Tab-separated table of C-alpha atoms in Angstrom:
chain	number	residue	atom	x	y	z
J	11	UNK	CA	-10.626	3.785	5.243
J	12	UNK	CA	-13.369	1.383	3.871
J	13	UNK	CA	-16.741	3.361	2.505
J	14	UNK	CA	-19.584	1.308	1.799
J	15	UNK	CA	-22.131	2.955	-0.936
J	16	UNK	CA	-25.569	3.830	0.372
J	17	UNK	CA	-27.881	1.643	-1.221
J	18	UNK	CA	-29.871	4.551	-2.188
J	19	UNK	CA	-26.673	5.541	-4.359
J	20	UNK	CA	-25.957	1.596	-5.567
J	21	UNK	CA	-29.690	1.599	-6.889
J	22	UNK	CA	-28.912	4.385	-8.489
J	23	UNK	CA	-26.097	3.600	-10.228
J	24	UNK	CA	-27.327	0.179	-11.638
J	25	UNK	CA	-29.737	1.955	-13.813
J	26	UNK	CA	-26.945	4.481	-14.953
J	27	UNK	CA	-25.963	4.000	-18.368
J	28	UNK	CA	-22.504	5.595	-19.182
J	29	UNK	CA	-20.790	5.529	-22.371
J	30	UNK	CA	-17.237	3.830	-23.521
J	31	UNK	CA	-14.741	5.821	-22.940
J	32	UNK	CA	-12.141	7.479	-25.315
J	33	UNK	CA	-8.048	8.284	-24.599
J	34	UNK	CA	-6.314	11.436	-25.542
J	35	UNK	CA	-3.244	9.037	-25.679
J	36	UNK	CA	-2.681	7.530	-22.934
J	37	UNK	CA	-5.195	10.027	-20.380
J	38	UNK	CA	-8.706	9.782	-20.185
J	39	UNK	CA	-10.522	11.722	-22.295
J	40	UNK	CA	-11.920	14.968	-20.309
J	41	UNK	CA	-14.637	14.994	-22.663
J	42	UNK	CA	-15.402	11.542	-21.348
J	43	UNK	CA	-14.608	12.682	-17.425
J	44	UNK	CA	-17.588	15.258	-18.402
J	45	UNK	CA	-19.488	12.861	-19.681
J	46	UNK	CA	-19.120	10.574	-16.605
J	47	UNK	CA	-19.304	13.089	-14.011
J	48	UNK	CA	-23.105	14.664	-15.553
J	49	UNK	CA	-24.293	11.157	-16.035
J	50	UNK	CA	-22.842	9.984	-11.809
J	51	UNK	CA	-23.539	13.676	-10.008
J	52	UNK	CA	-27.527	13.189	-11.426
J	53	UNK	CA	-27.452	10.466	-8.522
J	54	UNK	CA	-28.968	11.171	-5.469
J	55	UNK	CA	-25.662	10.985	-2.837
J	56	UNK	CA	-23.130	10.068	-4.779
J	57	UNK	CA	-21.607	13.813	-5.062
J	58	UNK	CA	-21.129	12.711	-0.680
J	59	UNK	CA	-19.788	9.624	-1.396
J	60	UNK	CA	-17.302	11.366	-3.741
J	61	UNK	CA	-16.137	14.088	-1.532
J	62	UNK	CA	-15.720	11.125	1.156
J	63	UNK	CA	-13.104	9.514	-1.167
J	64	UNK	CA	-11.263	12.463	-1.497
J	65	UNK	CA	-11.183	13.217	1.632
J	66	UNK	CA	-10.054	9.783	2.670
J	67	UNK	CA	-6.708	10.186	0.268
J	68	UNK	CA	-5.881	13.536	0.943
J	69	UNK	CA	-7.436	14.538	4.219
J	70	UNK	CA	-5.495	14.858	7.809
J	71	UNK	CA	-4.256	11.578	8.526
J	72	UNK	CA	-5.450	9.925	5.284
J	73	UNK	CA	-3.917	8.118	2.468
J	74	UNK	CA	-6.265	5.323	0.495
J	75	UNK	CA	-9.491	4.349	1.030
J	76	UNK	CA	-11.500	1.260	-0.315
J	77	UNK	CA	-14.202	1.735	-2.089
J	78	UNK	CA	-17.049	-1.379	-1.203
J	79	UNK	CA	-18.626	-1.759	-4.964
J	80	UNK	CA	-19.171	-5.660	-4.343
J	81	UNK	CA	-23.458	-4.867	-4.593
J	82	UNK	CA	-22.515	-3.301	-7.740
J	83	UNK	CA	-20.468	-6.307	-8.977
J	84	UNK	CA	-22.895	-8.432	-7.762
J	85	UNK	CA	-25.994	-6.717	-9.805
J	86	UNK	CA	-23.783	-6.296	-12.975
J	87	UNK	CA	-20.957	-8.496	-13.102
J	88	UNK	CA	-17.374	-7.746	-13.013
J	89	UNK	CA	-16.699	-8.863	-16.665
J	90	UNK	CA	-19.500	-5.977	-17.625
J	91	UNK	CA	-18.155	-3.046	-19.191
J	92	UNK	CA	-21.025	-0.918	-17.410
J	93	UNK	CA	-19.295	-2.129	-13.873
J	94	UNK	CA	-15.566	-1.161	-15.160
J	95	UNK	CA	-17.122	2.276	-16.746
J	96	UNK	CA	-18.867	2.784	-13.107
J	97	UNK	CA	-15.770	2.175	-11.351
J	98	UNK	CA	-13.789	4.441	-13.800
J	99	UNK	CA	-16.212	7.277	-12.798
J	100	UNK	CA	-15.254	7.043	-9.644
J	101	UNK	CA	-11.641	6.864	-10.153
J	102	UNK	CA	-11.651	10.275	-12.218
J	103	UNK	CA	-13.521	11.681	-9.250
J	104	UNK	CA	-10.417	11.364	-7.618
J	105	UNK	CA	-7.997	12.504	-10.575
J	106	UNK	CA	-7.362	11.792	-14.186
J	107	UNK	CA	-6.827	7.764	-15.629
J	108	UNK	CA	-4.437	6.861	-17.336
J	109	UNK	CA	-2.172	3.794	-18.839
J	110	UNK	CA	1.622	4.797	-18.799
J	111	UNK	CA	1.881	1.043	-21.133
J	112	UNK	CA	0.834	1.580	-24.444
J	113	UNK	CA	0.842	-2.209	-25.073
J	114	UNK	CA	-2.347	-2.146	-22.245
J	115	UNK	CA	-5.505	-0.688	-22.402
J	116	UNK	CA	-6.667	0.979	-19.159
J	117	UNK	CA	-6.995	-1.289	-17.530
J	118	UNK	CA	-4.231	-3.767	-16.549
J	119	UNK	CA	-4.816	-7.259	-15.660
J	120	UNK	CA	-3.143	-8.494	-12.534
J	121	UNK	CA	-3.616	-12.720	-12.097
J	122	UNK	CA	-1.781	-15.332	-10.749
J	123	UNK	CA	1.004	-16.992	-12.575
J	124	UNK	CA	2.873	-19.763	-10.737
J	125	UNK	CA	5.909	-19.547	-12.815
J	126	UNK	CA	6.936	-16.315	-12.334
J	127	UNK	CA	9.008	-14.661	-9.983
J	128	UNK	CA	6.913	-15.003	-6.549
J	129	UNK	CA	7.624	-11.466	-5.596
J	130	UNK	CA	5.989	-10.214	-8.619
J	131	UNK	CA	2.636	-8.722	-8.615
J	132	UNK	CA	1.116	-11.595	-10.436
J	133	UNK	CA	3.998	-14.019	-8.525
J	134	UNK	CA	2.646	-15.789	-5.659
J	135	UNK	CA	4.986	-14.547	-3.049
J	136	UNK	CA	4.898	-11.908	-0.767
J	137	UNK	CA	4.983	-8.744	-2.622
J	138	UNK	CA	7.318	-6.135	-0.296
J	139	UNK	CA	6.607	-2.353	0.110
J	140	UNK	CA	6.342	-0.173	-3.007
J	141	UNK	CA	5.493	2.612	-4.526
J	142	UNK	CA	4.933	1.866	-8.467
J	143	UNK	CA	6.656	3.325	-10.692
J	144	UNK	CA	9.378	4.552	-8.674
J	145	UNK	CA	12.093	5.299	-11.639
J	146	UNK	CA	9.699	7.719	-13.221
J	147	UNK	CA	10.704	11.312	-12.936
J	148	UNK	CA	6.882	11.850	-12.758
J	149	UNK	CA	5.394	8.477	-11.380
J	150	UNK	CA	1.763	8.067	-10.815
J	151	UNK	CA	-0.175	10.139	-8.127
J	152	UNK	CA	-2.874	7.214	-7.357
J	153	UNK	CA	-2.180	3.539	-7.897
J	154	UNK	CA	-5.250	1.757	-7.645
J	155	UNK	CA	-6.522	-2.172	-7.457
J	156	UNK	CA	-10.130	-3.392	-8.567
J	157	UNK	CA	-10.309	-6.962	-6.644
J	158	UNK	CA	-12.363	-9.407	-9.132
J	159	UNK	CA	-11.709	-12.583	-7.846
J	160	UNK	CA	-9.389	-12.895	-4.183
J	161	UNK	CA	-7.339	-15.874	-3.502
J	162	UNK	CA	-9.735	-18.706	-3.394
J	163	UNK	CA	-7.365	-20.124	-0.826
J	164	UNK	CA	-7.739	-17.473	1.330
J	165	UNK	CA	-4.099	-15.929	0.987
J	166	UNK	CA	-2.701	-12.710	-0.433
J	167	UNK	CA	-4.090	-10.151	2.334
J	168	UNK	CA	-3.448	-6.115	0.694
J	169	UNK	CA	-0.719	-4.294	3.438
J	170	UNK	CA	-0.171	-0.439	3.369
J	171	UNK	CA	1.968	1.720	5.666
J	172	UNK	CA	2.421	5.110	5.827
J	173	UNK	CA	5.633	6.248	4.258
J	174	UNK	CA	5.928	9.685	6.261
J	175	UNK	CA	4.941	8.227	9.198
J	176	UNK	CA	7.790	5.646	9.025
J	177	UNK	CA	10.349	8.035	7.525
J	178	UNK	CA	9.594	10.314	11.092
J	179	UNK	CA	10.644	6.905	13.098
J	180	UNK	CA	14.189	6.638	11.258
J	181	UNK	CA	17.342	8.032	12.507
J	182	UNK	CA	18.093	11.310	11.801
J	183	UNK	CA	21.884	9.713	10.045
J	184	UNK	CA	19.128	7.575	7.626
J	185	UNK	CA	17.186	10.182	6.580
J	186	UNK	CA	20.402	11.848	5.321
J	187	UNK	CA	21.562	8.907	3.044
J	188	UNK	CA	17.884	8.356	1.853
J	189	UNK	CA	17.373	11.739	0.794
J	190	UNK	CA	20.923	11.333	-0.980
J	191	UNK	CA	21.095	10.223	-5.046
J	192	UNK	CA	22.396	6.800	-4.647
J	193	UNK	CA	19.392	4.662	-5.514
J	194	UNK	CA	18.272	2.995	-8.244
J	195	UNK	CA	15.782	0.201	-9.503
J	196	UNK	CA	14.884	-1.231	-12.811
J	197	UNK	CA	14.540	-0.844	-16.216
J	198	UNK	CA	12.800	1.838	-17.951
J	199	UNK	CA	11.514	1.640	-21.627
J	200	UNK	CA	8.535	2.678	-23.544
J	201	UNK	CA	6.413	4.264	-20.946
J	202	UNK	CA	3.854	7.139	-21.192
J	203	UNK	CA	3.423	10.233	-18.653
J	204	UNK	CA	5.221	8.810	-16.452
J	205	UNK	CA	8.411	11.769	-17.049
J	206	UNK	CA	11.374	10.158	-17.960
J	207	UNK	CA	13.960	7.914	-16.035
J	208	UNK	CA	15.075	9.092	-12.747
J	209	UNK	CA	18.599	7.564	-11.819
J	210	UNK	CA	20.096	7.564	-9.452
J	211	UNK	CA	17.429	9.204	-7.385
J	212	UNK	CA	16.655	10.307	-3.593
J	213	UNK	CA	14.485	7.913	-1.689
J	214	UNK	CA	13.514	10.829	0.267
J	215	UNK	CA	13.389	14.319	-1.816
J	216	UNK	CA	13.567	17.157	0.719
J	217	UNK	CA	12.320	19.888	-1.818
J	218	UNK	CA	8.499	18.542	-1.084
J	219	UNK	CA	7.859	17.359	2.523
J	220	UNK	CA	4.510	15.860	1.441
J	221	UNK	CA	6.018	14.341	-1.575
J	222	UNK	CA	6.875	11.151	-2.777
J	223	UNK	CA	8.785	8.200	-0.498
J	224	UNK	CA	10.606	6.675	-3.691
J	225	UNK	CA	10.762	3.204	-2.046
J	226	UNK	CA	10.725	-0.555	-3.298
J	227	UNK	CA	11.927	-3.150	-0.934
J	228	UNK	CA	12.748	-4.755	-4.328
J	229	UNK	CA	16.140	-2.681	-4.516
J	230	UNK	CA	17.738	-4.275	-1.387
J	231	UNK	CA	18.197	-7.459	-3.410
J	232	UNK	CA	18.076	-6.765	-7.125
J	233	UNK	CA	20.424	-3.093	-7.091
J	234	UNK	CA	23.676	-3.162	-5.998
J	235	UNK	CA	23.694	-0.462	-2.846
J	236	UNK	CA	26.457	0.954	-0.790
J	237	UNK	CA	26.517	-0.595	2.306
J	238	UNK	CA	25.337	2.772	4.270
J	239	UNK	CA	22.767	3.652	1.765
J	240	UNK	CA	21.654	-0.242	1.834
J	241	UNK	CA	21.075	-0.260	5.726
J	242	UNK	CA	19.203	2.655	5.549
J	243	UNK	CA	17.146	1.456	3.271
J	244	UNK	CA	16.231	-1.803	5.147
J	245	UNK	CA	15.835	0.467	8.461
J	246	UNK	CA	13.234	2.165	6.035
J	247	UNK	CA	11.935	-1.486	4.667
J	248	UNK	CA	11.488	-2.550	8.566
J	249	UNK	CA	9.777	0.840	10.019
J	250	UNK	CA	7.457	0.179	6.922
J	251	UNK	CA	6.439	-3.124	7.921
J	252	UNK	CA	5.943	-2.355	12.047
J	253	UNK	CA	3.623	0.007	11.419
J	254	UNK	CA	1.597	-1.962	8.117
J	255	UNK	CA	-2.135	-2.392	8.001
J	256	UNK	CA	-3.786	-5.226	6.471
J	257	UNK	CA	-6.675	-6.238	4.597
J	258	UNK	CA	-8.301	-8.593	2.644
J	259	UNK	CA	-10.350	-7.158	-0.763
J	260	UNK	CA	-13.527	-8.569	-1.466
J	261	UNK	CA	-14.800	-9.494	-4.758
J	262	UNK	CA	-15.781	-5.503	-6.140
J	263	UNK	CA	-13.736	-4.436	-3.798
J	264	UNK	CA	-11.693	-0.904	-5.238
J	265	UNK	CA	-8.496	0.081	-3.793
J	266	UNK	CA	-7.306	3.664	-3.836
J	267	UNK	CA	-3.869	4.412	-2.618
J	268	UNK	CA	-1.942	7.972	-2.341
J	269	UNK	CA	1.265	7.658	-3.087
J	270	UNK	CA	2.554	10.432	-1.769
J	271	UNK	CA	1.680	9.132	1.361
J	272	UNK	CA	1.038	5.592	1.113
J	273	UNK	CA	2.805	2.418	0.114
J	274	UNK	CA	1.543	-1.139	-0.496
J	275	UNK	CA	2.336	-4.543	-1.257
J	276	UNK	CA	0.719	-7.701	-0.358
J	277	UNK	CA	1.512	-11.032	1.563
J	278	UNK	CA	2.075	-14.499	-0.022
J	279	UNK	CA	-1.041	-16.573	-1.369
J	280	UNK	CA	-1.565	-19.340	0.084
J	281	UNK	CA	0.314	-22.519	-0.923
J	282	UNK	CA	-1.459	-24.647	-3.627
J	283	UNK	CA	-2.293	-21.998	-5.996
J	284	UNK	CA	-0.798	-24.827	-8.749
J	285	UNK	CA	-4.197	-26.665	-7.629
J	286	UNK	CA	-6.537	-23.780	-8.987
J	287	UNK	CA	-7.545	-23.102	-12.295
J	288	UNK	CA	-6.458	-19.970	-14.141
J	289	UNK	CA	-9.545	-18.971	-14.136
J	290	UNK	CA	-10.642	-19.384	-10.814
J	291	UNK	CA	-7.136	-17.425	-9.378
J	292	UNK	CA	-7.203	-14.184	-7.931
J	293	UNK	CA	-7.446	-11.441	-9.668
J	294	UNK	CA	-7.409	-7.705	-9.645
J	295	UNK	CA	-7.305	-4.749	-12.020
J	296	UNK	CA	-4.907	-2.034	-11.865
J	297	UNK	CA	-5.734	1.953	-13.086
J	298	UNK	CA	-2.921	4.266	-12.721
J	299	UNK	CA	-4.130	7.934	-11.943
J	300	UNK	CA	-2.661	11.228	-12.441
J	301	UNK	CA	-3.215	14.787	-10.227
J	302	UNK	CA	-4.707	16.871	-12.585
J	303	UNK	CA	-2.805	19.637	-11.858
J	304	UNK	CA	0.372	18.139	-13.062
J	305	UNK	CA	-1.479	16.381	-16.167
J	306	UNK	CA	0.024	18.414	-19.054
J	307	UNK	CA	-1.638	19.796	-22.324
J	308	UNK	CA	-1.520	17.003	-24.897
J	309	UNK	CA	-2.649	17.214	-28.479
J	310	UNK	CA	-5.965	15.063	-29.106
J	311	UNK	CA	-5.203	11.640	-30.150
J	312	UNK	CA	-8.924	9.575	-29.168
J	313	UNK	CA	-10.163	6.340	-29.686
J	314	UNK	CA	-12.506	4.915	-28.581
J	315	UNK	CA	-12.253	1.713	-25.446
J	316	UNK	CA	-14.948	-0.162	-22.841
């Protein structure tokens, strides 16, 4: 679902002043989610436009929305920490940021490097069906994508697909050896509230019907799979991509996706991305969030960030 901000509501917000935030490790601060939510709710609509978002991840039949905040980036520029504290506002009226890589701030850069593996996020390859974060015991609720700059080329279109949806398509035989322990992906080090490494785990757990589809296309070619448990995984990988969506983001464009309903990836770029300057590549910005009913009591640590 795209929603566009009334302009009543964008006016609005350009004259809102909000204040850096602080971490309580690697959370958001909920003395800064206060903060953020007086300062935003004081705006004439945007309470609406907030209960629209919501709605649009968790509602019947939703999943991820995308939030249109190019006016905004427009007005203030997406290298202004007033846009990225704007855009964090919104985010925590969703659930509770948070970095689960304490070498990152927040906010994670996500550009274009031609040297790396293509079918990385910052590759220039097609980017299969995910969900990120899969080998967490507790991965994130919400991944979500702030689009600075898109491929200047005009490549690298966002895709999404309903897991459930393409789970309900499979063979009754393939649900059975997805919802079995025999999958793995990874490495796992030095990462915060994320749980704690889940392998070998279910692709499909049938304790929680509406829970996560622990999926990345990835594992087909980089774990080494039984052969059952690999071809039901690529039955999975295929239902995924028949019934995709697809999408390019704008500049200020701000992804929100579900992930216990949603998972995404992203086409190639288009060739010639050794042609572009670094810093004229795309570009997006990645903020992990967390439902804050499974956020659990941590001890204080803040500090202050943009």
């Amino acid at each position: 679902m795209f929603i566009e901000i009334p302009s009543e509501v964008e006016a609005a917000l350009i004259d809102r002043s909000l204040p850096p935030w602080e971490l309580d490790g690697s959370f958001l601060a909920q003395s800064t989610m206060e903060e953020y939510r007086t300062e935003l709710t004081a705006t004439p609509q945007f309470e609406e436009t907030a209960a629209t978002l919501r709605h649009a991840l968790t509602g019947a039949g939703g999943g991820y929305a995308v939030l249109r905040l190019g006016n905004l980036a427009t007005a203030l520029g997406t290298d202004d920490d007033q846009f990225l504290r704007l855009v964090t506002g919104f985010a925590a009226e969703v659930a509770v940021p948070f970095s689960p890589f304490p070498r990152w701030p927040l906010w994670k850069d996500i550009g274009v490097k031609v040297d790396k593996d293509p079918g990385k996020s910052s590759g220039i390859g097609y980017n299969a069906f995910h969900m990120d974060l899969v080998n967490g015991t507790l991965p994130p609720d919400y991944t979500t994508l702030l689009c600075v700059r898109p491929d200047p080329l005009g490549g690298g279109p966002s895709i999404l697909s309903d897991a459930h949806a393409a789970v309900a398509r499979l063979s009754e035989n393939s649900r059975a050896l997805l919802a079995e322990s025999a999958y793995h992906y990874g490495t796992f080090f030095d990462l915060h509230g994320v749980g704690e490494e889940y392998k070998p785990f279910p692709i499909l757990d049938g304790s929680d019907p509406g829970g996560f589809v622990r999926f990345t296309a990835k594992m087909l070619k980089r774990s080494e799979l039984g052969e059952a448990h690999a071809d039901a995984a690529r039955e999975l990988a295929e239902e995924l991509v028949r019934g995709q969506v697809s999408f390019m983001l704008q500049p200020g464009d701000y992804l929100i996706v579900n992930q216990r309903r949603f998972l995404h990836g992203r086409e190639a770029l288009h060739s010639g991305q050794e042609t572009v300057s670094v810093a004229d590549r795309r570009l997006l910005l990645q903020l992990f969030l967390r439902g804050r009913e499974t956020v659990a009591h941590r001890a204080p640590r803040a500090r202050a960030r943009t």
